[in-house]
């Protein structure tokens, strides 16, 4: 299996068959497991083997198939699936930290990640320093002897800034800190953050891995020592396990993940070209676009620019709202990585809670809109976006 290419792993890795020899992965919708004897129960509680289970909060065969398949794709030793992406982020941080520790984090973060770092961790005696993630000198300057974790989103939402994972990891490892990367925007298809130097990678599987807007889920990936050690201990006792049904949806999502992400990225490239220089747009932001300040870094780290483009619309919030309201195919919603193209106005929704000053420093202007590109025909999407720009 190690020699398989990604597409083969996405279809076959981690498959477990019951005594019935079913072709499609089974949903083991069971909380508990039975034992042949009291001795067997005792032995399993002492040490649970790879294909042995005790209770679904600790592990379940369908969930294990999903964990093994995504770990195979990511080429890492182990994964633990969670009820949502945020359960994965919280678990990875909590399992790494204790009172008195220090975290360095990129400032441009998904709102709930920011809440954990800014509001929750300090209540438990963990200090957090926020830096401009694209500035390696700022990362270095922020480290302290008690820095245990460095946290970042590989591509920032919604301004699509690219962080140098290898650079940040080299600095963090000098200080003995664990690098935890939220890789959602980069996708597991286009960027292998562990290979670039990170220690732990997190996905909200709610996004591209489901890819059809059905279930919440998350996963933490890394080496066996961390995942099967402190991470699993924290997650299995605090109860954020992924449900077997959701794991089955995610397994099926993995089978088509590469095809979907590649098609979405192709459409992004088409749209970037179709929209370049449009007189209603101040900027089209996409990591692989020629005018992206970090295009070279993006091309070094990723095999494609991702599935999201951001548009800076001239004329502020009024113009951005008229654009959103005029779209006929692209739907107003805050999810991403979906088969349906979705548009968000971050300043009034996902990033509304931030102060105007912080929004400005992150580049989240009133004219900025984020478009998650789906699986519709690229010419139809280009026509829809252009007619909505004209309607402003
Ligand atoms: C959606 C998202 C999360 C949270 O995932 P949920 O599944 O909604 O809990 C975390 N980080 C990023 C970058 C996301 O896009």
Short mmCIF file of C-alpha atoms and ligand atoms in Angstrom, two decimals:
data_model
loop_
_atom_site.label_atom_id
_atom_site.label_comp_id
_atom_site.label_asym_id
_atom_site.label_seq_id
_atom_site.Cartn_x
_atom_site.Cartn_y
_atom_site.Cartn_z
CA UNK A 1 0.00 0.00 0.00
CA UNK A 2 2.87 2.37 0.75
CA UNK A 3 3.77 2.40 -2.97
CA UNK A 4 0.27 3.28 -4.13
CA UNK A 5 -0.37 6.70 -5.58
CA UNK A 6 -2.88 9.02 -3.93
CA UNK A 7 -5.87 8.15 -6.14
CA UNK A 8 -5.46 4.43 -5.41
CA UNK A 9 -5.10 5.01 -1.67
CA UNK A 10 -8.21 7.20 -1.66
CA UNK A 11 -10.26 4.29 -3.02
CA UNK A 12 -8.70 1.31 -1.23
CA UNK A 13 -6.56 2.21 1.80
CA UNK A 14 -7.86 1.15 5.20
CA UNK A 15 -10.69 -1.03 3.87
CA UNK A 16 -11.80 -3.69 6.38
CA UNK A 17 -14.26 -6.40 5.34
CA UNK A 18 -16.58 -8.27 7.65
CA UNK A 19 -17.28 -12.01 7.35
CA UNK A 20 -19.80 -11.16 4.57
CA UNK A 21 -17.18 -9.85 2.17
CA UNK A 22 -19.14 -6.67 1.31
CA UNK A 23 -17.74 -4.56 -1.56
CA UNK A 24 -18.64 -1.12 -0.20
CA UNK A 25 -17.40 -0.17 3.26
CA UNK A 26 -19.87 -1.22 5.97
CA UNK A 27 -21.33 1.19 8.50
CA UNK A 28 -20.74 -0.44 11.88
CA UNK A 29 -23.48 1.46 13.68
CA UNK A 30 -22.61 0.05 17.08
CA UNK A 31 -21.53 1.68 20.32
CA UNK A 32 -20.36 -1.50 22.00
CA UNK A 33 -18.48 -4.70 21.23
CA UNK A 34 -18.84 -8.21 22.66
CA UNK A 35 -16.27 -10.62 24.07
CA UNK A 36 -16.11 -14.42 23.88
CA UNK A 37 -15.02 -14.72 27.49
CA UNK A 38 -14.26 -12.76 30.61
CA UNK A 39 -10.58 -13.40 29.94
CA UNK A 40 -10.84 -11.88 26.47
CA UNK A 41 -12.58 -8.79 27.88
CA UNK A 42 -9.85 -8.43 30.50
CA UNK A 43 -7.11 -8.78 27.87
CA UNK A 44 -8.70 -6.18 25.60
CA UNK A 45 -8.93 -3.64 28.41
CA UNK A 46 -5.22 -4.20 29.13
CA UNK A 47 -4.23 -3.67 25.51
CA UNK A 48 -6.51 -3.13 22.52
CA UNK A 49 -5.09 -4.54 19.26
CA UNK A 50 -5.42 -2.75 15.93
CA UNK A 51 -8.60 -4.55 14.91
CA UNK A 52 -10.10 -4.81 18.38
CA UNK A 53 -12.63 -2.46 19.91
CA UNK A 54 -14.11 -1.71 23.32
CA UNK A 55 -16.48 1.21 22.91
CA UNK A 56 -17.22 3.57 20.00
CA UNK A 57 -15.98 6.67 21.86
CA UNK A 58 -12.54 4.96 21.81
CA UNK A 59 -12.78 3.51 18.32
CA UNK A 60 -15.12 1.90 15.78
CA UNK A 61 -14.33 -0.12 12.63
CA UNK A 62 -15.94 2.36 10.20
CA UNK A 63 -14.19 5.29 11.89
CA UNK A 64 -10.91 3.32 11.81
CA UNK A 65 -11.28 2.75 8.05
CA UNK A 66 -11.61 6.50 7.57
CA UNK A 67 -8.63 7.23 9.86
CA UNK A 68 -6.43 4.71 8.08
CA UNK A 69 -7.40 5.94 4.61
CA UNK A 70 -6.68 9.61 5.33
CA UNK A 71 -3.46 8.71 7.19
CA UNK A 72 -2.35 6.71 4.13
CA UNK A 73 -3.02 9.71 1.89
CA UNK A 74 -1.11 12.02 4.24
CA UNK A 75 1.70 9.42 4.52
CA UNK A 76 1.74 9.56 8.31
CA UNK A 77 1.60 6.95 11.04
CA UNK A 78 -1.78 7.63 12.60
CA UNK A 79 -4.96 9.68 12.68
CA UNK A 80 -7.83 10.24 15.11
CA UNK A 81 -11.23 11.27 13.71
CA UNK A 82 -13.39 13.75 15.58
CA UNK A 83 -16.97 15.03 15.62
CA UNK A 84 -16.01 18.32 13.90
CA UNK A 85 -13.01 20.26 12.70
CA UNK A 86 -13.08 22.34 15.87
CA UNK A 87 -12.97 19.21 18.06
CA UNK A 88 -9.79 18.30 16.15
CA UNK A 89 -8.22 21.75 16.65
CA UNK A 90 -9.18 21.82 20.33
CA UNK A 91 -7.97 18.26 20.90
CA UNK A 92 -4.59 18.84 19.26
CA UNK A 93 -4.02 22.00 21.32
CA UNK A 94 -5.28 20.60 24.65
CA UNK A 95 -3.27 17.40 24.26
CA UNK A 96 -0.11 19.47 23.69
CA UNK A 97 -0.44 22.12 26.40
CA UNK A 98 -0.60 22.65 30.15
CA UNK A 99 -0.70 25.72 32.42
CA UNK A 100 2.49 27.75 32.12
CA UNK A 101 3.05 26.91 28.45
CA UNK A 102 3.25 29.44 25.63
CA UNK A 103 1.84 29.27 22.09
CA UNK A 104 2.86 31.28 19.04
CA UNK A 105 0.06 31.52 16.50
CA UNK A 106 -0.53 33.18 13.16
CA UNK A 107 -3.06 35.99 13.58
CA UNK A 108 -5.18 35.30 10.49
CA UNK A 109 -7.35 32.46 11.79
CA UNK A 110 -10.75 30.85 11.39
CA UNK A 111 -13.03 32.52 13.98
CA UNK A 112 -13.47 29.50 16.27
CA UNK A 113 -9.71 28.75 16.23
CA UNK A 114 -9.14 32.34 17.29
CA UNK A 115 -11.67 31.92 20.12
CA UNK A 116 -9.83 28.87 21.52
CA UNK A 117 -6.45 30.61 21.38
CA UNK A 118 -7.58 34.04 22.52
CA UNK A 119 -10.33 33.26 25.05
CA UNK A 120 -10.12 29.65 26.23
CA UNK A 121 -6.41 28.82 26.55
CA UNK A 122 -5.54 31.94 28.63
CA UNK A 123 -8.23 30.90 31.17
CA UNK A 124 -6.15 27.78 31.81
CA UNK A 125 -2.85 29.61 32.19
CA UNK A 126 -1.59 29.23 28.62
CA UNK A 127 -0.18 32.40 27.07
CA UNK A 128 -0.58 33.03 23.35
CA UNK A 129 1.36 35.44 21.14
CA UNK A 130 -0.15 36.29 17.75
CA UNK A 131 2.15 37.11 14.84
CA UNK A 132 1.88 37.95 11.16
CA UNK A 133 2.17 34.37 9.89
CA UNK A 134 3.94 35.39 6.70
CA UNK A 135 6.81 37.07 8.61
CA UNK A 136 9.39 34.44 9.67
CA UNK A 137 11.28 37.01 11.78
CA UNK A 138 8.10 37.63 13.78
CA UNK A 139 7.78 33.89 14.52
CA UNK A 140 11.40 33.77 15.69
CA UNK A 141 11.05 36.91 17.84
CA UNK A 142 7.94 35.51 19.57
CA UNK A 143 9.50 32.25 20.80
CA UNK A 144 10.19 31.83 24.53
CA UNK A 145 11.78 29.00 26.51
CA UNK A 146 8.25 27.73 27.38
CA UNK A 147 6.88 27.84 23.81
CA UNK A 148 5.35 24.40 23.23
CA UNK A 149 3.13 24.88 20.20
CA UNK A 150 3.13 26.90 17.05
CA UNK A 151 -0.28 27.05 15.34
CA UNK A 152 -1.19 28.23 11.87
CA UNK A 153 -3.56 27.90 8.96
CA UNK A 154 -1.53 27.04 5.87
CA UNK A 155 -3.55 29.43 3.72
CA UNK A 156 -5.36 32.19 5.52
CA UNK A 157 -9.08 32.74 5.27
CA UNK A 158 -10.30 34.85 3.46
CA UNK A 159 -7.25 36.74 2.18
CA UNK A 160 -5.44 33.59 0.96
CA UNK A 161 -2.01 34.46 2.31
CA UNK A 162 0.45 31.60 2.19
CA UNK A 163 2.59 30.64 5.20
CA UNK A 164 6.06 29.12 4.74
CA UNK A 165 5.51 25.82 6.58
CA UNK A 166 9.12 24.69 6.26
CA UNK A 167 10.46 28.03 7.51
CA UNK A 168 8.11 28.15 10.49
CA UNK A 169 8.81 24.48 11.32
CA UNK A 170 12.60 24.95 11.27
CA UNK A 171 12.35 27.83 13.74
CA UNK A 172 9.82 25.99 15.94
CA UNK A 173 11.98 22.86 16.08
CA UNK A 174 15.01 24.88 17.19
CA UNK A 175 12.87 25.80 20.19
CA UNK A 176 11.44 22.29 20.63
CA UNK A 177 7.89 23.41 19.83
CA UNK A 178 5.26 21.28 18.05
CA UNK A 179 3.95 22.72 14.77
CA UNK A 180 0.20 22.22 14.31
CA UNK A 181 -1.16 23.15 10.88
CA UNK A 182 -4.83 23.60 10.02
CA UNK A 183 -4.59 22.53 6.37
CA UNK A 184 -8.23 22.94 5.33
CA UNK A 185 -7.76 25.62 2.68
CA UNK A 186 -4.72 23.91 1.15
CA UNK A 187 -6.55 20.52 1.07
CA UNK A 188 -4.82 17.14 1.61
CA UNK A 189 -4.59 16.80 -2.18
CA UNK A 190 -2.58 19.94 -2.89
CA UNK A 191 -0.37 20.26 0.18
CA UNK A 192 1.35 17.74 2.47
CA UNK A 193 2.18 19.90 5.46
CA UNK A 194 3.79 17.00 7.35
CA UNK A 195 6.26 16.43 4.50
CA UNK A 196 7.01 20.18 4.56
CA UNK A 197 8.06 19.94 8.23
CA UNK A 198 4.90 20.26 10.36
CA UNK A 199 4.34 17.77 13.22
CA UNK A 200 0.55 17.61 13.29
CA UNK A 201 -2.04 18.32 10.60
CA UNK A 202 -5.72 18.99 11.14
CA UNK A 203 -8.65 18.91 8.75
CA UNK A 204 -12.23 19.94 9.12
CA UNK A 205 -13.58 17.04 7.04
CA UNK A 206 -16.81 19.05 6.88
CA UNK A 207 -15.20 20.86 3.95
CA UNK A 208 -13.60 19.15 0.93
CA UNK A 209 -13.53 15.62 2.36
CA UNK A 210 -17.30 15.39 2.70
CA UNK A 211 -17.49 17.83 -0.19
CA UNK A 212 -21.25 17.68 -0.51
CA UNK A 213 -22.35 19.64 2.54
CA UNK A 214 -23.79 16.76 4.59
CA UNK A 215 -21.83 15.98 7.77
CA UNK A 216 -19.53 17.63 10.29
CA UNK A 217 -16.22 15.94 10.98
CA UNK A 218 -12.56 16.45 11.71
CA UNK A 219 -9.29 14.54 11.91
CA UNK A 220 -5.89 14.98 13.58
CA UNK A 221 -2.92 13.37 11.82
CA UNK A 222 0.68 12.86 12.90
CA UNK A 223 3.12 10.36 14.37
CA UNK A 224 1.96 7.34 16.37
CA UNK A 225 3.56 8.60 19.58
CA UNK A 226 1.43 11.76 19.69
CA UNK A 227 -1.78 10.48 18.08
CA UNK A 228 -2.05 7.16 19.96
CA UNK A 229 -0.61 8.82 23.10
CA UNK A 230 -1.75 12.17 24.51
CA UNK A 231 -4.08 13.08 21.63
CA UNK A 232 -6.10 9.87 21.77
CA UNK A 233 -6.18 9.92 25.57
CA UNK A 234 -7.59 13.46 25.55
CA UNK A 235 -10.13 12.85 22.79
CA UNK A 236 -11.43 9.48 23.88
CA UNK A 237 -12.03 10.62 27.44
CA UNK A 238 -13.55 14.00 26.54
CA UNK A 239 -15.92 12.52 23.99
CA UNK A 240 -15.48 14.22 20.61
CA UNK A 241 -15.55 10.94 18.63
CA UNK A 242 -16.72 10.94 15.00
CA UNK A 243 -19.96 9.01 14.50
CA UNK A 244 -19.68 5.82 12.40
CA UNK A 245 -22.29 7.15 9.99
CA UNK A 246 -20.33 10.37 9.42
CA UNK A 247 -17.12 8.35 9.04
CA UNK A 248 -18.80 6.36 6.27
CA UNK A 249 -19.84 9.57 4.48
CA UNK A 250 -16.24 10.83 4.80
CA UNK A 251 -14.82 7.51 3.49
CA UNK A 252 -17.03 7.81 0.43
CA UNK A 253 -15.97 11.46 0.10
CA UNK A 254 -12.30 10.43 0.06
CA UNK A 255 -12.91 8.19 -2.96
CA UNK A 256 -13.66 11.24 -5.13
CA UNK A 257 -11.61 13.86 -3.24
CA UNK A 258 -8.78 14.20 -5.73
CA UNK A 259 -11.08 14.36 -8.77
CA UNK A 260 -13.20 17.04 -7.12
CA UNK A 261 -10.31 19.18 -5.83
CA UNK A 262 -8.49 19.06 -9.19
CA UNK A 263 -11.62 20.06 -11.08
CA UNK A 264 -12.34 22.88 -8.61
CA UNK A 265 -8.76 24.18 -8.91
CA UNK A 266 -8.98 24.05 -12.73
CA UNK A 267 -12.14 26.14 -12.57
CA UNK A 268 -10.40 28.59 -10.20
CA UNK A 269 -7.63 29.07 -12.78
CA UNK A 270 -10.21 29.66 -15.53
CA UNK A 271 -12.03 32.22 -13.38
CA UNK A 272 -8.84 34.03 -12.35
CA UNK A 273 -8.07 34.52 -16.03
CA UNK A 274 -11.64 35.41 -17.00
CA UNK A 275 -11.94 38.03 -14.22
CA UNK A 276 -8.45 39.59 -14.43
CA UNK A 277 -8.64 43.32 -15.05
CA UNK A 278 -12.46 43.52 -14.73
CA UNK A 279 -13.30 47.17 -14.05
CA UNK A 280 -15.55 46.37 -11.03
CA UNK A 281 -12.71 44.50 -9.31
CA UNK A 282 -9.76 45.98 -7.46
CA UNK A 283 -8.16 42.56 -7.10
CA UNK A 284 -8.63 38.86 -7.78
CA UNK A 285 -6.83 36.86 -5.07
CA UNK A 286 -5.65 33.31 -5.73
CA UNK A 287 -2.38 31.76 -4.48
CA UNK A 288 -1.33 30.58 -7.97
CA UNK A 289 -2.27 33.86 -9.71
CA UNK A 290 0.65 35.71 -11.31
CA UNK A 291 0.02 38.83 -9.22
CA UNK A 292 -0.15 36.99 -5.85
CA UNK A 293 2.79 38.25 -3.78
CA UNK A 294 3.57 34.70 -2.62
CA UNK A 295 3.00 32.83 -5.89
CA UNK A 296 6.50 31.33 -5.78
CA UNK A 297 6.06 30.03 -2.22
CA UNK A 298 2.59 28.72 -3.06
CA UNK A 299 4.00 26.84 -6.07
CA UNK A 300 6.81 25.41 -3.95
CA UNK A 301 4.43 24.08 -1.29
CA UNK A 302 1.34 23.18 -3.28
CA UNK A 303 0.56 21.32 -6.48
CA UNK A 304 -2.41 23.62 -7.22
CA UNK A 305 -3.70 26.89 -5.83
CA UNK A 306 -6.70 25.52 -3.94
CA UNK A 307 -10.44 25.75 -4.49
CA UNK A 308 -11.18 29.24 -3.17
CA UNK A 309 -10.76 32.64 -4.79
CA UNK A 310 -11.33 36.00 -3.12
CA UNK A 311 -12.50 39.10 -4.95
CA UNK A 312 -11.94 42.67 -3.85
CA UNK A 313 -14.95 44.53 -5.21
CA UNK A 314 -14.67 48.25 -5.82
CA UNK A 315 -17.25 50.31 -3.90
CA UNK A 316 -17.21 48.70 -0.44
CA UNK A 317 -20.00 46.84 1.33
CA UNK A 318 -22.84 48.22 -0.80
CA UNK A 319 -21.23 47.02 -4.01
CA UNK A 320 -20.29 43.67 -2.44
CA UNK A 321 -23.88 43.09 -1.26
CA UNK A 322 -25.28 44.00 -4.71
CA UNK A 323 -22.82 41.49 -6.22
CA UNK A 324 -23.87 38.70 -3.81
CA UNK A 325 -27.57 39.39 -4.35
CA UNK A 326 -27.21 39.34 -8.15
CA UNK A 327 -25.52 35.91 -8.34
CA UNK A 328 -27.77 33.21 -9.76
CA UNK A 329 -25.66 30.04 -9.58
CA UNK A 330 -23.28 30.85 -6.74
CA UNK A 331 -25.11 30.52 -3.41
CA UNK A 332 -24.66 32.79 -0.38
CA UNK A 333 -23.35 30.46 2.35
CA UNK A 334 -20.31 30.23 4.60
CA UNK A 335 -19.25 26.63 3.95
CA UNK A 336 -16.45 25.79 1.53
CA UNK A 337 -15.05 22.88 -0.43
CA UNK A 338 -18.60 21.97 -1.50
CA UNK A 339 -19.86 20.69 -4.87
CA UNK A 340 -21.94 23.88 -4.98
CA UNK A 341 -20.13 27.21 -5.46
CA UNK A 342 -20.62 29.38 -2.37
CA UNK A 343 -19.98 33.05 -1.68
CA UNK A 344 -19.38 34.79 1.66
CA UNK A 345 -18.96 38.43 2.68
CA UNK A 346 -16.46 37.94 5.54
CA UNK A 347 -16.60 41.46 7.04
CA UNK A 348 -20.31 41.10 7.94
CA UNK A 349 -20.42 37.35 8.67
CA UNK A 350 -17.45 35.10 9.52
CA UNK A 351 -15.20 37.98 10.62
CA UNK A 352 -17.90 40.30 11.99
CA UNK A 353 -16.71 39.78 15.58
CA UNK A 354 -13.27 41.29 14.88
CA UNK A 355 -12.64 44.98 15.51
CA UNK A 356 -12.54 47.16 12.38
CA UNK A 357 -8.84 47.80 13.07
CA UNK A 358 -8.01 44.07 13.22
CA UNK A 359 -10.06 43.41 10.09
CA UNK A 360 -8.16 46.17 8.30
CA UNK A 361 -4.80 44.79 9.45
CA UNK A 362 -5.80 41.36 8.12
CA UNK A 363 -6.82 42.86 4.76
CA UNK A 364 -10.50 42.03 5.24
CA UNK A 365 -12.02 45.08 3.60
CA UNK A 366 -15.73 45.84 3.20
CA UNK A 367 -15.46 45.00 -0.52
CA UNK A 368 -13.85 41.58 -0.04
CA UNK A 369 -15.87 38.48 -0.92
CA UNK A 370 -14.74 34.86 -0.74
CA UNK A 371 -15.92 32.42 -3.37
CA UNK A 372 -15.58 28.66 -2.81
CA UNK A 373 -15.61 27.13 -6.25
CA UNK A 374 -17.78 24.06 -6.76
CA UNK A 375 -18.23 21.50 -9.50
CA UNK A 376 -20.47 23.49 -11.85
CA UNK A 377 -19.36 24.18 -15.42
CA UNK A 378 -16.58 26.78 -15.40
CA UNK A 379 -18.08 28.80 -18.29
CA UNK A 380 -21.43 29.00 -16.46
CA UNK A 381 -19.69 30.18 -13.30
CA UNK A 382 -17.65 32.79 -15.18
CA UNK A 383 -20.83 34.08 -16.85
CA UNK A 384 -22.69 34.21 -13.51
CA UNK A 385 -19.89 36.11 -11.76
CA UNK A 386 -19.48 38.56 -14.66
CA UNK A 387 -23.24 39.30 -14.88
CA UNK A 388 -23.33 39.89 -11.11
CA UNK A 389 -20.37 42.29 -11.38
CA UNK A 390 -22.19 44.14 -14.17
CA UNK A 391 -25.30 44.33 -11.97
CA UNK A 392 -23.40 46.26 -9.26
C1 LIG B 1 -14.39 25.04 8.92
C2 LIG B 1 -13.05 25.22 9.46
C3 LIG B 1 -12.74 24.81 10.77
C4 LIG B 1 -13.75 24.20 11.70
O1 LIG B 1 -14.32 23.03 11.23
P1 LIG B 1 -15.78 22.52 11.68
O2 LIG B 1 -15.90 21.21 11.00
O3 LIG B 1 -16.76 23.55 11.23
O4 LIG B 1 -15.76 22.40 13.17
C5 LIG B 1 -11.46 25.02 11.21
N1 LIG B 1 -10.52 25.61 10.42
C6 LIG B 1 -10.79 26.02 9.17
C7 LIG B 1 -9.72 26.66 8.36
C8 LIG B 1 -12.06 25.84 8.65
O5 LIG B 1 -12.33 26.27 7.40
#
